[in-house]
Short mmCIF file of C-alpha atoms and ligand atoms in Angstrom, two decimals:
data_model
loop_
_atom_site.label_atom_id
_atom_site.label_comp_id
_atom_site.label_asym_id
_atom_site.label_seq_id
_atom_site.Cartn_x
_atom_site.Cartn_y
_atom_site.Cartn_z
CA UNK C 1 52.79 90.06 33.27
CA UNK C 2 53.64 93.32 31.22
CA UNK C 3 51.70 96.04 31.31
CA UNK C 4 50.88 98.02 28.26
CA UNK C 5 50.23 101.67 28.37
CA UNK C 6 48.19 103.28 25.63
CA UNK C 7 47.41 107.48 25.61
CA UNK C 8 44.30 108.59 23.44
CA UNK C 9 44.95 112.42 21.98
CA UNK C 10 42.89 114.20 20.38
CA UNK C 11 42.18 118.19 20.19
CA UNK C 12 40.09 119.00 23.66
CA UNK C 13 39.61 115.73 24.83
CA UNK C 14 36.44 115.89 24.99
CA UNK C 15 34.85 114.32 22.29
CA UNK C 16 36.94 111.75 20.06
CA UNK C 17 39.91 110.98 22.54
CA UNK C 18 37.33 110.31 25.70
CA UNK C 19 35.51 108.12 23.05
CA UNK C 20 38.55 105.58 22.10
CA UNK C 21 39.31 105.37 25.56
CA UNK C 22 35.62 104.27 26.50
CA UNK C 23 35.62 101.58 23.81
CA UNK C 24 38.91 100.15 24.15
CA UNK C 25 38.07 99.98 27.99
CA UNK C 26 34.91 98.57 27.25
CA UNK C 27 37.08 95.77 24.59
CA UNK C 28 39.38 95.02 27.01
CA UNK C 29 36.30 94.42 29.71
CA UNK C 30 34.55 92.46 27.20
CA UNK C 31 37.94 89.86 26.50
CA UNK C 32 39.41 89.52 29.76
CA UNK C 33 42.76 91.63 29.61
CA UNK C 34 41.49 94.80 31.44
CA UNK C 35 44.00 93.90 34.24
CA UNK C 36 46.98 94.14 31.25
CA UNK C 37 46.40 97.85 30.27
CA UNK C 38 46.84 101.32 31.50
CA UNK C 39 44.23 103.40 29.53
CA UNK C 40 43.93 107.32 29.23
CA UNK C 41 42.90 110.30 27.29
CA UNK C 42 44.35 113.92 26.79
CA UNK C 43 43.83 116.83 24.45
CA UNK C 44 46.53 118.66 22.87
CA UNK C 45 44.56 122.10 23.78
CA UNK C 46 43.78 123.45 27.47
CA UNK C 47 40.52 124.89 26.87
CA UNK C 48 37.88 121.82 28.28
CA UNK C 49 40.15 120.91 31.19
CA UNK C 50 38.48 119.00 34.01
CA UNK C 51 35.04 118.69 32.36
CA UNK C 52 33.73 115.51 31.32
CA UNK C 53 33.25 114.38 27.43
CA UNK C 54 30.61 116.06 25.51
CA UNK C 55 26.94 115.30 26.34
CA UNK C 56 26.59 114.26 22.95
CA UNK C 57 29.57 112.22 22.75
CA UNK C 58 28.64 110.58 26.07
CA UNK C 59 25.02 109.63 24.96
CA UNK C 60 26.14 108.53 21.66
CA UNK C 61 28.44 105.79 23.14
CA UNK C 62 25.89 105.21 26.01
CA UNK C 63 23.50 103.99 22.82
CA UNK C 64 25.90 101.23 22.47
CA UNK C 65 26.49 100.27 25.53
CA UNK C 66 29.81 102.29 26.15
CA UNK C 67 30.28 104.78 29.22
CA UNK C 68 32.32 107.59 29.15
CA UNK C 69 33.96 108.25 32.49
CA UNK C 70 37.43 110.82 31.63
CA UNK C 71 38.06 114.62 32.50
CA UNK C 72 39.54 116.28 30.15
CA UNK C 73 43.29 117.23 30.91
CA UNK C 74 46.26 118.49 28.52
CA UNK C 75 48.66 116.57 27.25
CA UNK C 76 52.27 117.34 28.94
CA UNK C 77 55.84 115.94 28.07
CA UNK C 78 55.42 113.48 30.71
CA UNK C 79 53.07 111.61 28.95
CA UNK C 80 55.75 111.14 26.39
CA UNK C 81 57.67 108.84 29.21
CA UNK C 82 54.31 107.27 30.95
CA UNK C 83 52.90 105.38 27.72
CA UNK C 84 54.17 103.12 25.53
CA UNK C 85 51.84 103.90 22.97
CA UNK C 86 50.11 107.40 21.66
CA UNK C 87 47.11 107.21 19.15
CA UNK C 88 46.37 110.47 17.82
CA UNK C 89 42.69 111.05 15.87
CA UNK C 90 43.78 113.38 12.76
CA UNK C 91 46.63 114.97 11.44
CA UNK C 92 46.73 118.19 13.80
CA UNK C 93 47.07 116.05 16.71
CA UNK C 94 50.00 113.78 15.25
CA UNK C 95 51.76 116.63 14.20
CA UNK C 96 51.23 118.60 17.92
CA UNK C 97 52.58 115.23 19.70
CA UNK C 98 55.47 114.64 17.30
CA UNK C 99 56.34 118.21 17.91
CA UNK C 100 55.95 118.19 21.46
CA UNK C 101 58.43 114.96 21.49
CA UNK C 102 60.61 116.83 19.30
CA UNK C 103 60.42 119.53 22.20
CA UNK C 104 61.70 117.07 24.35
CA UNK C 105 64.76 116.72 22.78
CA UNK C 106 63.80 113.04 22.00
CA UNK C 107 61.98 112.65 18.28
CA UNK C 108 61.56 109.44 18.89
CA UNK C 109 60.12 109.46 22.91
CA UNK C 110 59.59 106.82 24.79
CA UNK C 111 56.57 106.03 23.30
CA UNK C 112 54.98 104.99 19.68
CA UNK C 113 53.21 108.00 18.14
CA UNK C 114 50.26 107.23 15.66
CA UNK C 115 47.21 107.66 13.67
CA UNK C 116 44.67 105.62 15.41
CA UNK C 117 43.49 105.31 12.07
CA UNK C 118 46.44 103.31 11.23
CA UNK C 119 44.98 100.52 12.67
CA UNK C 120 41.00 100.31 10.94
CA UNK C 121 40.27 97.11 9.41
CA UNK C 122 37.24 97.63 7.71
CA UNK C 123 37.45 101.61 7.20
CA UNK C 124 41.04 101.05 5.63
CA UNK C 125 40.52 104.83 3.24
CA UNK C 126 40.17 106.51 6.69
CA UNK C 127 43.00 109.00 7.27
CA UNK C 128 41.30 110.39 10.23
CA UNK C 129 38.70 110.45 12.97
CA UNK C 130 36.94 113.93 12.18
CA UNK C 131 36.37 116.81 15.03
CA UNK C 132 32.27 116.27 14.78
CA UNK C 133 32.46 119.13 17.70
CA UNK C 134 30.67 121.57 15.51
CA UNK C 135 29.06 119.32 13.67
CA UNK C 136 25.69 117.17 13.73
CA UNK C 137 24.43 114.07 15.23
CA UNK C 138 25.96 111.72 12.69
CA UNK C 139 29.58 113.13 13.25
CA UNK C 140 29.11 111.32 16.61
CA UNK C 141 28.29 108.12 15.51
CA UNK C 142 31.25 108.56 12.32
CA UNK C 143 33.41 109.04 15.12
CA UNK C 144 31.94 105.26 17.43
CA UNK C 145 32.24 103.26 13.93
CA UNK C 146 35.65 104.79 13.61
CA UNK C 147 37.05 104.15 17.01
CA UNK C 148 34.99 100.51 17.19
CA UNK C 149 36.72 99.54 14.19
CA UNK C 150 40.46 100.96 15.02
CA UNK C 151 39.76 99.69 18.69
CA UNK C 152 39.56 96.28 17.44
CA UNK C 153 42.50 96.37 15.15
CA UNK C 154 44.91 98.19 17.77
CA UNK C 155 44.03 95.49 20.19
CA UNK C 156 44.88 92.58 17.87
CA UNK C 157 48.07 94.28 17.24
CA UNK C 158 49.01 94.77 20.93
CA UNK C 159 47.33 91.76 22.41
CA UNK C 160 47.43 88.95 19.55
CA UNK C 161 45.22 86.15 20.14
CA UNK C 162 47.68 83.04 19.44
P1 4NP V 201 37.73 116.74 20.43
O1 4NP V 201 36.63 117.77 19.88
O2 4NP V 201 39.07 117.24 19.97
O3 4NP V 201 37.34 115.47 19.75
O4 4NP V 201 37.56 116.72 21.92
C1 4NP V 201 36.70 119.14 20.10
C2 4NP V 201 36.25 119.67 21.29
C3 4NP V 201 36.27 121.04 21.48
C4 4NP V 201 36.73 121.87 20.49
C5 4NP V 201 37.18 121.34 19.29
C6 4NP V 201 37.18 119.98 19.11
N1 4NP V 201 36.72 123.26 20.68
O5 4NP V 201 37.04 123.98 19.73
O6 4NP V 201 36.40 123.73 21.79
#
């Protein structure tokens, strides 16, 4: 069986990254197929290292039944070679990773770089999953609808039910 390695970026993985790794975790619990995926989180910043999401982030995904277990950590060129697959939250992010892989000396990596949006089924005008960091409490649950809905769509694409 092949395992599939999938790398959740966002800016200080803290809020939105730590969030699409709970609730594709908690997808993959709820079908079965936990035991066919390597899941993580990193931020392309350095600030938040080694702290765990934001409170807020953490309570908003508790509401629905979603914990929240990462430390934050930075992105490095490794991850480049360790995942198969990097899902990026908004266009600051995709551009850091692309240029970090272009860094590398390898455009194209090792792994797939995206817009987690990319894959939203029902929020298809989405071009991002906004920072709600400074934000209020409804940035937190923008970001849960976002990451529920992309969640799903990523894991049809990477696990098709036949
Ligand atoms: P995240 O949110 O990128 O979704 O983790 C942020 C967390 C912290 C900061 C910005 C965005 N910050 O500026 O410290």
């Amino acid at each position: 069986m092949t395992t599939t390695r999938v790398l959740f970026v966002c800016l200080g993985n803290i809020c939105r990254s730590p969030a699409a790794e709970g609730v594709f975790v908690h997808l993959l619990a709820q079908q079965g197929l936990g035991d066919r995926f390597v899941v993580d989180s990193a931020g392309t910043g350095g600030w938040h290292v080694g702290r765990r999401a934001d409170e807020r982030m953490r309570a908003a995904a508790a509401r629905r039944g979603i914990t929240l277990t990462s430390r934050a950590r930075q992105i490095d060129l490794t991850d480049l070679h360790s995942f198969d697959h990097i899902l990026t939250m908004d266009g600051d992010n995709l551009a850091a990773v692309q240029s970090l892989a272009h860094e590398a000396g390898n455009p194209a990596g090792q792994a797939r770089i995206e817009a987690m949006t990319r894959y939203c089924r029902r929020h298809t005008g989405a071009l991002e999953v906004p920072d709600p960091y400074y934000g209020g409490p409804q940035g937190f649950e923008q970001v849960l609808d976002l990451l529920e809905d992309a969640c799903g769509g990523l894991l049809e694409t990477l696990a098709p039910k036949s």
